[in-house]
Coordinates of C-alpha atoms in Angstrom, one line a residue:
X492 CA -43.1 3.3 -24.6
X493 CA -40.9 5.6 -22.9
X494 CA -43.0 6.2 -19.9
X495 CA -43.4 2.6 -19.5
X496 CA -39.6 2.3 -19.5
X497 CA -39.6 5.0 -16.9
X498 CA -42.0 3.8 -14.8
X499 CA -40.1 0.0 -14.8
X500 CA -37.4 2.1 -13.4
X501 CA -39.0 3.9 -10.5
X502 CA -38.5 1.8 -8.2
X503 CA -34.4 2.2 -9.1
X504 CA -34.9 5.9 -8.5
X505 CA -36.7 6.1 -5.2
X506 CA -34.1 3.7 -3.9
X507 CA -31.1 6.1 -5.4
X508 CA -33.0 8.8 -2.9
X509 CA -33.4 6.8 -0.1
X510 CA -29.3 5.6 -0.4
X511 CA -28.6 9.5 -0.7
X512 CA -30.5 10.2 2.2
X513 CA -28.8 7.6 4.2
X514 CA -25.5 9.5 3.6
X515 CA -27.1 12.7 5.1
X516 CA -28.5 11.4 8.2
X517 CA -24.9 9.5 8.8
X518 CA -22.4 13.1 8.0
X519 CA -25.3 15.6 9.4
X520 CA -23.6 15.8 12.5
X521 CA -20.1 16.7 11.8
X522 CA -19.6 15.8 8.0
X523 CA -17.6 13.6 6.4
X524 CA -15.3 11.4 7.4
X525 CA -11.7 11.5 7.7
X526 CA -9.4 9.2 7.9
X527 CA -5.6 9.3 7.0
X528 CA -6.2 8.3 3.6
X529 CA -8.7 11.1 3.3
X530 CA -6.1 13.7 4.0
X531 CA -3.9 12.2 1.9
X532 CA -5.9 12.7 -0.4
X533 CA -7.7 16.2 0.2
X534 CA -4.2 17.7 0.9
X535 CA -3.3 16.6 -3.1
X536 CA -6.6 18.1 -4.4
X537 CA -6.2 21.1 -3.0
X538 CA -2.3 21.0 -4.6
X539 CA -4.1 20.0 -7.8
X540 CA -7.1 23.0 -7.5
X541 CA -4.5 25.5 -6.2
X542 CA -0.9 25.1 -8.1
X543 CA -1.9 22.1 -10.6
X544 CA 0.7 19.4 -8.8
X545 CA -0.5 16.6 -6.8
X546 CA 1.8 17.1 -3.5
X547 CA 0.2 16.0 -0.5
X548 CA 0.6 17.9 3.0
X549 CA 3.9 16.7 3.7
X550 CA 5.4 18.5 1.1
X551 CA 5.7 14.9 -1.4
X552 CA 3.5 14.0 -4.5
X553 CA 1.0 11.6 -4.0
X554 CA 2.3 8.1 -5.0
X555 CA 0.9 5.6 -2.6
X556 CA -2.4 6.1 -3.8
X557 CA -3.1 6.3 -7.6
X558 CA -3.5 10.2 -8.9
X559 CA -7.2 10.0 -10.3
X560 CA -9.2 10.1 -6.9
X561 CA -7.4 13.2 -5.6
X562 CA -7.8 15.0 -9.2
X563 CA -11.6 14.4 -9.3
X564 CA -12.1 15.8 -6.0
X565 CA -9.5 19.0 -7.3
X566 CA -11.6 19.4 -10.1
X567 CA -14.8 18.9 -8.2
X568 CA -13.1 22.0 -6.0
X569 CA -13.0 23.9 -9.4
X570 CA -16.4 23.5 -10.7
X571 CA -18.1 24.2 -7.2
X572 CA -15.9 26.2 -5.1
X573 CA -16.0 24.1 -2.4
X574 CA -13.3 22.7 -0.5
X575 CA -14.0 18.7 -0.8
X576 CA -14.1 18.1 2.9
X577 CA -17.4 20.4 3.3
X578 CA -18.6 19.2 -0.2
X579 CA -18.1 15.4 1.0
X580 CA -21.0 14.3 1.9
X581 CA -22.9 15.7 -1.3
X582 CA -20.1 14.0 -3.3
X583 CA -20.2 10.8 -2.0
X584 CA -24.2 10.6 -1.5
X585 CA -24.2 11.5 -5.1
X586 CA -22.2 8.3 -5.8
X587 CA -23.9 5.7 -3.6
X588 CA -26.9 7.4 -5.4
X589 CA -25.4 6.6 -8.5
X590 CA -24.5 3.2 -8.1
X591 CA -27.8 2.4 -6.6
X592 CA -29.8 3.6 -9.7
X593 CA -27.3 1.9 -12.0
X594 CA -27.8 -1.1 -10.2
X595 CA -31.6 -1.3 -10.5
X596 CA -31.0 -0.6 -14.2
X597 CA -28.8 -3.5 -14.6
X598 CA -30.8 -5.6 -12.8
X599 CA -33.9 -4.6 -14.9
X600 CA -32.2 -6.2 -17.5
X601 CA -31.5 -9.4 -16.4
X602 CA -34.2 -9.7 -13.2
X603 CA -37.0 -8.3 -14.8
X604 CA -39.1 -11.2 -14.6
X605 CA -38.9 -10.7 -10.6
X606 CA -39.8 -7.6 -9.0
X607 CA -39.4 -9.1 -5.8
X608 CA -36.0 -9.9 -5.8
X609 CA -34.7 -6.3 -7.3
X610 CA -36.5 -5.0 -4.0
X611 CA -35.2 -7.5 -1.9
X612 CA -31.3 -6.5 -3.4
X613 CA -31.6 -2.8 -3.6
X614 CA -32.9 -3.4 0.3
X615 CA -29.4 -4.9 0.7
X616 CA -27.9 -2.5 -0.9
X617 CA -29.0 0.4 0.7
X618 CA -28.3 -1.3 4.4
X619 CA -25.2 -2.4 3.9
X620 CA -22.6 -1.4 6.3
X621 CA -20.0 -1.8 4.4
X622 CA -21.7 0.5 1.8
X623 CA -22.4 3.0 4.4
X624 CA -19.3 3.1 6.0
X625 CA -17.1 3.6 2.9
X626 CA -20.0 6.2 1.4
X627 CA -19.5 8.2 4.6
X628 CA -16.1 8.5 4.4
X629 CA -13.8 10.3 1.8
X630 CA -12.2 7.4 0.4
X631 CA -11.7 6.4 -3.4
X632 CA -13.0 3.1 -3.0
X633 CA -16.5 5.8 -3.3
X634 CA -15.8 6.4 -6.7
X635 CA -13.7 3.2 -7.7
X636 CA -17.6 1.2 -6.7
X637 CA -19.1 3.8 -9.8
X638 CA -16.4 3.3 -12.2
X639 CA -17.0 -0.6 -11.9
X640 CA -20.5 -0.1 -12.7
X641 CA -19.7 2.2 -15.6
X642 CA -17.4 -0.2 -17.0
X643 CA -20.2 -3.1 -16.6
X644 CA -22.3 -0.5 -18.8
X645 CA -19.8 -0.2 -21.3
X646 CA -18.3 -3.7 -21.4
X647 CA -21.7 -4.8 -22.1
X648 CA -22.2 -3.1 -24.8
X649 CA -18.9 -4.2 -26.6
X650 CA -20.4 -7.6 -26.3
X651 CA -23.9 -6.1 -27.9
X652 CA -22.4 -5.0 -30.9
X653 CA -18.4 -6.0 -31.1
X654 CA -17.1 -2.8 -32.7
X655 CA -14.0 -1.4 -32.0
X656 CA -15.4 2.1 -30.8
X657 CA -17.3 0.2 -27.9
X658 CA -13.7 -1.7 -26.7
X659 CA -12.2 1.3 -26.8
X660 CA -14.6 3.1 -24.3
X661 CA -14.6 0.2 -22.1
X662 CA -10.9 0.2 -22.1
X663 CA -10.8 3.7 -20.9
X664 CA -13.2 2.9 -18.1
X665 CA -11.4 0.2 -17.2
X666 CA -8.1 2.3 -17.2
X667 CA -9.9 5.2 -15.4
X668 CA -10.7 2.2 -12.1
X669 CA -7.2 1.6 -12.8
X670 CA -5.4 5.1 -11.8
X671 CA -8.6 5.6 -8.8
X672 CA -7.4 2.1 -7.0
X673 CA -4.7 -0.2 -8.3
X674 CA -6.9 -2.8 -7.5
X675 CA -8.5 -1.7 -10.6
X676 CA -6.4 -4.1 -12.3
X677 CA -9.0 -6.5 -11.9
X678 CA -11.5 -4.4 -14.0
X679 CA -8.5 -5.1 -17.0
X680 CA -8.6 -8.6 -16.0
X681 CA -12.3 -8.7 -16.1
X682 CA -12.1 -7.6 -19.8
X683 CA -9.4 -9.8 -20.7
X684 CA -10.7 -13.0 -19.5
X685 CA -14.2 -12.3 -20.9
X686 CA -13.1 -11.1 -24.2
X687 CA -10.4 -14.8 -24.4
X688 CA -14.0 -16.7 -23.8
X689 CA -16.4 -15.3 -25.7
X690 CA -16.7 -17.4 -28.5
X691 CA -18.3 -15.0 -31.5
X692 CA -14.5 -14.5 -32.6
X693 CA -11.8 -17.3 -33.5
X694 CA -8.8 -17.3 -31.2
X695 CA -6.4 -15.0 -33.4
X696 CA -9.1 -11.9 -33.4
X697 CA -9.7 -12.6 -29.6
X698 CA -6.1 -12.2 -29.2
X699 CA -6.1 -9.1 -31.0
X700 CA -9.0 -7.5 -29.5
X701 CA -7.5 -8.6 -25.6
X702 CA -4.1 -6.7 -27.3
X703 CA -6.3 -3.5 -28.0
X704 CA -8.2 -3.5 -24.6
X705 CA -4.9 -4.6 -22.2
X706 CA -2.7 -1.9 -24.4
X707 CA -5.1 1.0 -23.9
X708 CA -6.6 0.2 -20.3
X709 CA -3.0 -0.6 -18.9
X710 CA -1.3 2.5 -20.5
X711 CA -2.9 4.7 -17.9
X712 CA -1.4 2.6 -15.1
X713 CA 1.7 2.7 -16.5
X714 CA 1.8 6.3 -17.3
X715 CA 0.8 6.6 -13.4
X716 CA 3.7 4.5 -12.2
X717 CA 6.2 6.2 -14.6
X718 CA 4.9 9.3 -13.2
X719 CA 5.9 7.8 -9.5
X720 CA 9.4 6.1 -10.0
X721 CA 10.0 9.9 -11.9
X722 CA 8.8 11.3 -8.6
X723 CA 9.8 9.4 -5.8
X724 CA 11.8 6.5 -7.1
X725 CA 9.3 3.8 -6.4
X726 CA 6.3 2.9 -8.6
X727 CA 3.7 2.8 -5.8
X728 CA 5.6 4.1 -2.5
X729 CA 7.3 1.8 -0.2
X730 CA 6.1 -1.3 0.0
X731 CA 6.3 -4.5 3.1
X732 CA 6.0 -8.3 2.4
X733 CA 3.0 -9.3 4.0
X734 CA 3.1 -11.0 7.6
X735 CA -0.1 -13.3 6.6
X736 CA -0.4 -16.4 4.5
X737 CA -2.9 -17.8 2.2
X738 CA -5.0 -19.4 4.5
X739 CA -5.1 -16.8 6.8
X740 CA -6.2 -14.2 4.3
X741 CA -9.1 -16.9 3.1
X742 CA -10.4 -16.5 6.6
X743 CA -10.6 -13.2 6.7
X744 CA -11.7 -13.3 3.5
X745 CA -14.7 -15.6 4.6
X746 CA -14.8 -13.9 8.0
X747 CA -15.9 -10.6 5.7
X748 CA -18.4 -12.5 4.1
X749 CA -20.5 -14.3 7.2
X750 CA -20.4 -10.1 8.5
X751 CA -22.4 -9.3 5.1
X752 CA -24.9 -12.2 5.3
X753 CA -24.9 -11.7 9.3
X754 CA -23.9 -15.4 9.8
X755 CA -23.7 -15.3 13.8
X756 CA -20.7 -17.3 14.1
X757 CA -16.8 -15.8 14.9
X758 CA -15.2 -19.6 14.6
X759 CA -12.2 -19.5 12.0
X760 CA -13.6 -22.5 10.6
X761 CA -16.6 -21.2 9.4
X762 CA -15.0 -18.3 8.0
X763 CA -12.5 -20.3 6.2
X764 CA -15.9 -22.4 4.6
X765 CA -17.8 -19.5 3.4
X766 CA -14.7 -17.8 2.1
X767 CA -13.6 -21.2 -0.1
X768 CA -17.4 -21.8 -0.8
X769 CA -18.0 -18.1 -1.8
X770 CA -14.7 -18.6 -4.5
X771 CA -16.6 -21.8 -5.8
X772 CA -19.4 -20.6 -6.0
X773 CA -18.2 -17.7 -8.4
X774 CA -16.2 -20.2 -10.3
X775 CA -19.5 -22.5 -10.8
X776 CA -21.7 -19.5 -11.9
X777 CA -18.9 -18.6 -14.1
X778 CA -18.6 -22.1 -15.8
X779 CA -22.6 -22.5 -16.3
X780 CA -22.7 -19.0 -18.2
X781 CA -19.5 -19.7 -20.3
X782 CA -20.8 -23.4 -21.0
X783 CA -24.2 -21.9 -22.1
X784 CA -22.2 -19.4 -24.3
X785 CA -24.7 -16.7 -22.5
X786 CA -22.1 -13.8 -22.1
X787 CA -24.0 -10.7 -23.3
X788 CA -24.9 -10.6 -19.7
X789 CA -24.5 -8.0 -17.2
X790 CA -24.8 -10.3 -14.9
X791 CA -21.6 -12.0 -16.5
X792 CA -19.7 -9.7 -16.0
X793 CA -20.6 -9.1 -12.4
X794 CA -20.0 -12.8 -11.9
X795 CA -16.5 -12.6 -13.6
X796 CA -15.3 -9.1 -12.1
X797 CA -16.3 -10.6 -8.5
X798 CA -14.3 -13.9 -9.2
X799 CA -11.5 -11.9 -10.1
X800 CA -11.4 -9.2 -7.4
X801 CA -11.9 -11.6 -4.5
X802 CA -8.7 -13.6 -5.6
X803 CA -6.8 -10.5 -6.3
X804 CA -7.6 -9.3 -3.1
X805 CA -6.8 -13.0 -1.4
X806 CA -3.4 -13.5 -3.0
X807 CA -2.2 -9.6 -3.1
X808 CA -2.7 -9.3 0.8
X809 CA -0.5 -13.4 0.6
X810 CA 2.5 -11.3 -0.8
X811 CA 2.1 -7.3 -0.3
X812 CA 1.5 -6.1 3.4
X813 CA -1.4 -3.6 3.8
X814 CA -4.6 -3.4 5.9
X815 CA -6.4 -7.3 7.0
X816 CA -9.0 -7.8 4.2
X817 CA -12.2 -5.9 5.9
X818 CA -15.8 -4.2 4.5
X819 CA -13.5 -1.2 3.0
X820 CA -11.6 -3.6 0.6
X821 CA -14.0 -6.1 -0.5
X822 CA -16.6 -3.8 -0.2
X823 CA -16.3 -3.2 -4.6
X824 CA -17.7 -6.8 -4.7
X825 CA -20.5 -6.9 -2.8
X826 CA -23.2 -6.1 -5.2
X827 CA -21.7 -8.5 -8.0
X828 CA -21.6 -10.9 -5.4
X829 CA -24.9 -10.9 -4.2
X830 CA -25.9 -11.6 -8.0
X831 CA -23.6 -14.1 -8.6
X832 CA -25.2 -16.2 -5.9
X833 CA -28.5 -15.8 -6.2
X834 CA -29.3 -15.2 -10.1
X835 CA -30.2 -18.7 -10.3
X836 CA -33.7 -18.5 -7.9
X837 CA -35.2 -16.6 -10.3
X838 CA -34.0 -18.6 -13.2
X839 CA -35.0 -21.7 -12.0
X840 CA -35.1 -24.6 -14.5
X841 CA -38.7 -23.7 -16.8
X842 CA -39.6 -28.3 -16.2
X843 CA -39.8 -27.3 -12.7
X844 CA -43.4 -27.4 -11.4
X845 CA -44.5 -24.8 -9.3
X846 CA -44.9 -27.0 -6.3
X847 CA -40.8 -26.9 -5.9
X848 CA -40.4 -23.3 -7.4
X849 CA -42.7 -21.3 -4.4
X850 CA -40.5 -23.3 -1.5
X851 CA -38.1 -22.2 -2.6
X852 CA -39.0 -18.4 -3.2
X853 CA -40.7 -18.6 -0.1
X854 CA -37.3 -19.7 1.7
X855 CA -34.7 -17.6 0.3
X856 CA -37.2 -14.8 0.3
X857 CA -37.5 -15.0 4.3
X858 CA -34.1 -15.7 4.5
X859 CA -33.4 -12.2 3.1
X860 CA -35.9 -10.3 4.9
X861 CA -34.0 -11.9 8.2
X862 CA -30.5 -10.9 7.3
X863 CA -32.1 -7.3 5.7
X864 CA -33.7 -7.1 9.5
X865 CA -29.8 -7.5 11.2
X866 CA -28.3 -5.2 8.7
X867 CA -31.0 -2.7 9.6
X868 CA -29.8 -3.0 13.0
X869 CA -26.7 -2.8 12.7
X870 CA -27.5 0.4 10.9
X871 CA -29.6 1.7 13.3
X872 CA -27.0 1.4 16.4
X873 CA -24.7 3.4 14.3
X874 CA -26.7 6.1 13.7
X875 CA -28.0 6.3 17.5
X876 CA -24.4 6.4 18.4
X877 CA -23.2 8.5 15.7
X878 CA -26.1 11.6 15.4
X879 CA -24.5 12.6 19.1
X880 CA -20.8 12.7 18.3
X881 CA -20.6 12.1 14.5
X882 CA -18.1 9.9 12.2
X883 CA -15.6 8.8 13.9
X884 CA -11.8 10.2 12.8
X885 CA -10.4 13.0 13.1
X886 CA -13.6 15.1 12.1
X887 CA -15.2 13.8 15.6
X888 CA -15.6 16.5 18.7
X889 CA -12.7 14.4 20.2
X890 CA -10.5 15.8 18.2
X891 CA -11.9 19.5 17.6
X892 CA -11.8 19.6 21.8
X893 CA -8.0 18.1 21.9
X894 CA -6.1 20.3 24.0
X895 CA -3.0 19.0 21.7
X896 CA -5.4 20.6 18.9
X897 CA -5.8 23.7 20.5
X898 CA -2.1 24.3 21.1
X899 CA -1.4 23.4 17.5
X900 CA -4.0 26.1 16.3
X901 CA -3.0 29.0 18.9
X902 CA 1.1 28.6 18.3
X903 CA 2.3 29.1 14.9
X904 CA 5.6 30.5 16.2
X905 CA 6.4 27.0 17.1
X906 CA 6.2 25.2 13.9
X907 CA 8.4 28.3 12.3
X908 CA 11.7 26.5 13.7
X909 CA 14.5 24.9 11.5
X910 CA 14.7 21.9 12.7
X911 CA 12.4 19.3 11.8
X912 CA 9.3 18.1 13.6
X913 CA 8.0 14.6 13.8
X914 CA 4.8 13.0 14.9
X915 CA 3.3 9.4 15.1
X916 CA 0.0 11.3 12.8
X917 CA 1.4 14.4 10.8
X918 CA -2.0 14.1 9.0
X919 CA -3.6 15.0 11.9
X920 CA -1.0 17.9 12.4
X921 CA -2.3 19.3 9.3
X922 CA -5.5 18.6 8.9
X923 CA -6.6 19.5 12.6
X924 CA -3.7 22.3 13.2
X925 CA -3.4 23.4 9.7
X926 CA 0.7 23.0 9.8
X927 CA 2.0 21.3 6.6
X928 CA 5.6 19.4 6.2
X929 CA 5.8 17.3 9.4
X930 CA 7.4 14.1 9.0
X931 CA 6.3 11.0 9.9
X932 CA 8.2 8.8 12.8
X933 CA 10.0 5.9 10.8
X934 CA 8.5 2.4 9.8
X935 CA 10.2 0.2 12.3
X936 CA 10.1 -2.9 9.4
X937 CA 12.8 -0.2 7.7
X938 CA 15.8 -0.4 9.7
X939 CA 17.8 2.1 7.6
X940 CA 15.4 4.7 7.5
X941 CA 15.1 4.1 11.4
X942 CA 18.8 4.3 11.9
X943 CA 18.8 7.9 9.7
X944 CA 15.9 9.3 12.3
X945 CA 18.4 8.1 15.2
X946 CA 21.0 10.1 14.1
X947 CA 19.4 13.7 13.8
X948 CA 20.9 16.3 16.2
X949 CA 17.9 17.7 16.9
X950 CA 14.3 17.5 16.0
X951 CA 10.6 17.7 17.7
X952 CA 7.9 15.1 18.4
X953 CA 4.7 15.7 18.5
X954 CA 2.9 12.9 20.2
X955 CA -0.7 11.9 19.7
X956 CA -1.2 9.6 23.4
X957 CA -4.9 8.3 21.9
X958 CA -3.1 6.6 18.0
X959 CA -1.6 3.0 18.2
X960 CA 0.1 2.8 14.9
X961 CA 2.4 -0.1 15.4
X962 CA 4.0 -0.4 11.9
X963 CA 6.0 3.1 13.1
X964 CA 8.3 3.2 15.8
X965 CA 7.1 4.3 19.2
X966 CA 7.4 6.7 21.7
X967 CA 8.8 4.2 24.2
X968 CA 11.5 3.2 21.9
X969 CA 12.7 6.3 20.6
X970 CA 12.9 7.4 24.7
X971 CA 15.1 3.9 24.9
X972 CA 17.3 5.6 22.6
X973 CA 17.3 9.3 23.3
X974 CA 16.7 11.5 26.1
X975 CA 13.9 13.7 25.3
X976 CA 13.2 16.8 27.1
X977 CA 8.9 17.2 27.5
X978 CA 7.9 20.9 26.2
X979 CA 4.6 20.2 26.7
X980 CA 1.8 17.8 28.3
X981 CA -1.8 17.4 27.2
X982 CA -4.1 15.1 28.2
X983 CA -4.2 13.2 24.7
X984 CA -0.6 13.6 23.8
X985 CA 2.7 15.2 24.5
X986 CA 5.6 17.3 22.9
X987 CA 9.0 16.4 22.8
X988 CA 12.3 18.3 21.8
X989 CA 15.8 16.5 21.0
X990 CA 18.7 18.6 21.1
X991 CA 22.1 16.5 20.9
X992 CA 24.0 19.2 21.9
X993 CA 21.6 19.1 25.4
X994 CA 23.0 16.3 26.4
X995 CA 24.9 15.0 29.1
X996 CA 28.4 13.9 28.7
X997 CA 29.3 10.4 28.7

């Protein structure tokens, strides 16, 4: 029995290899990725490994991002040795491997009838770009993918047996998501929602059960955000009202989803359609499984935590200003997603005759080998392009061959001075020049804080020529309002010195 079991499974296994493999060939080159983010939050778990505070490179505790991420990689640091930039690509290949095999598990369970289609989705698994790109990059949306999948594990098996031991595991999961992405909030809301419609319980010991699971899942979160306003003042850093509406953010939403299924089509309108038809579609595969009372599914769950996260997504980015909904933010739902709308080929009605079932295997089957064909291709062009020069960020020979680098690495006298330095990417200051405590140039949406910057007597500016950041304020303002004397010229960037006391009389 058991090597039957295993043997169902070894198809889940191979693919797990193949998906860590992927990860190599795309950071053999030059490693992981880095982005700002990943800074951010390598700078904390090396804090977190080395003193046992979470205080990012610019001398502040981490409270933008949720603590959890920048801990795991500390204590990944701990166990191994290794500084989580070099151990990167092992980490994250690990988790892409993880959720991989975990999917084929899952999908054992509720697609075992159809080898064929547990191919076809762990194909478009493994070729996603989205996948790829986030699973190359040091990111927390890498381990915030796993923890969904660990909470569809757990969840489930709440809803096998209904003890309170099994809620209370799931709760922690779902808390865990919580303090890794604060999007998590929609794993909480998966269990909430599930546990108000699941009928085995009358209302009043639903209630009490959603009071057990929101109490423990949220109380990480909130311990989090106590720990920030403690910190900084603010629960999850500064935060702008967002500059897009509803509508908008459906057609970004959409435009996301006709990139996944290769739809080759850039009109607004047919974004806007497969965003509102993808939301439906959730909704309907939702309604079928709750009007069937089926919801010992994993396969629910996936349909409920993808309804949920899509909308969260839509109407936070309606109200909250960060970066246009993309690959990197929807990228949590793509594999509940692809189950949500397609469980129902291979549970096609049993009257059916087997004259209408084959057409339409035989369709949707081709259909995915087509768009499994373009993701491959996709896949392929970024590899050619990327086993010459790597990932790009600030990990690429770009930036290891910037004169601006260079300088930054050869003249530690300069950064010794009182006054304080600026720069349009401190990140990059420390990550690439290994200098810690510059300040970032001002949001220009904070006119206050801009106003402050405007009235120091004297500071520095280091100038990256090749970074368009325009939420800050630029170099062509602040010379607008200040006459800044050029120390020194690169060809990717320039350094600045204001001295009040320099300056002309009026």
């Amino acid at each position: 029995m058991k090597l039957s079991s295993y043997l169902k499974n070894i198809d889940s296994v191979i693919a797990a290899a193949i998906g860590y493999y992927a990860i190599y060939l795309y950071t053999k080159y030059n490693g992981i990725g880095i982005s700002p983010d990943s800074i951010m939050y390598t700078s904390a778990a090396r804090s977190f490994h080395n003193t046992g505070s979470l205080t990012t490179f610019n001398g502040h505790a981490i409270v933008d991002f949720p603590v959890f991420y920048p801990v795991f990689l500390g204590l990944t640091f701990f166990i191994s040795g290794i500084d989580p930039v070099v151990a990167g690509p092992v980490i994250d290949g690990l988790l892409f491997a993880g959720v991989i095999l975990i999917s084929g598990l899952l999908m054992q369970h509720f697609a075992s009838k159809s080898i064929i289609y547990k191919w076809l989705v762990l194909g478009a698994i493994i070729l996603s770009p989205a996948l790829l790109q986030i699973y190359t990059y040091l990111w927390s949306e890498t381990l915030f993918i796993f923890l969904v999948f660990a909470f569809f594990i757990t969840f489930s098996q709440y809803l096998k047996t209904h003890t309170y031991i099994t809620l209370v595991v799931a709760a922690l999961v779902a808390g865990i998501s919580c303090i890794t992405r604060y999007a998590g909030i929609t794993v909480i809301g998966t269990g909430c929602l599930l546990l108000l419609i699941e009928s085995t319980f009358p209302f009043k010991q639903r209630w009490k059960r959603i009071f057990i699971f929101g109490a423990i899942s949220c109380s990480l979160l909130i311990a989090n955000l106590i720990r920030n306003h403690l910190v900084s003042g603010t629960g999850t850093g500064p935060r702008e009202a967002s500059i897009t509406g509803f509508w908008q953010n459906m057609i970004y939403f959409g435009g996301t989803i006709v990139d996944w299924v290769t739809i080759p089509s850039e009109a607004d309108f047919v974004a806007l359609a497969v965003g509102i038809l993808t939301i439906v579609g959730l909704m309907i595969a939702l309604w079928f499984h709750t009007f069937r009372k089926n919801l010992n599914n994993y396969l629910v769950i996936a349909i409920t935590f993808s309804l949920i996260y899509g909308l969260f997504i839509v109407i936070s980015s309606t109200f909250s200003r960060y970066e246009r909904i993309n690959d990197r933010l929807l990228a949590p739902m793509y594999i509940p997603t692809i189950w949500a709308l397609t469980w129902w080929i291979i549970h096609t009605p049993k009257r059916w005759s087997q004259a209408i079932k084959i057409p339409i295997y035989v369709f949707f089957g081709l259909c995915a080998l087509v768009i499994e064909y373009r993701l491959y291709k996709v896949d392929y062009q970024r590899w050619d392009d990327q086993r010459d020069y790597g990932n790009p960020g600030y990990a690429d020979d770009d930036w290891k061959d910037s004169g601006m680098v260079k300088f930054m690495r050869s003249n530690d006298a300069f950064f010794k001075t009182d006054a304080p330095i600026y720069s349009d990417a401190p990140e990059a200051v420390y990550f690439l020049g290994g200098h810690a405590g510059i300040k970032l140039l001002p949001h220009r949406y904070f006119p206050k804080t801009v106003e402050k910057f405007l009235e120091q007597k004297h500071y520095y500016l280091i100038w990256f020529d090749n970074l368009d950041n325009p939420e800050l304020i630029n170099l062509k303002y602040i010379q607008q309002k200040k006459n800044l004397k050029k120390l020194q010229q690169f060809g990717d960037g320039s350094i600045y010195e204001y001295n009040e006391s320099d300056q002309p009389a009026k």
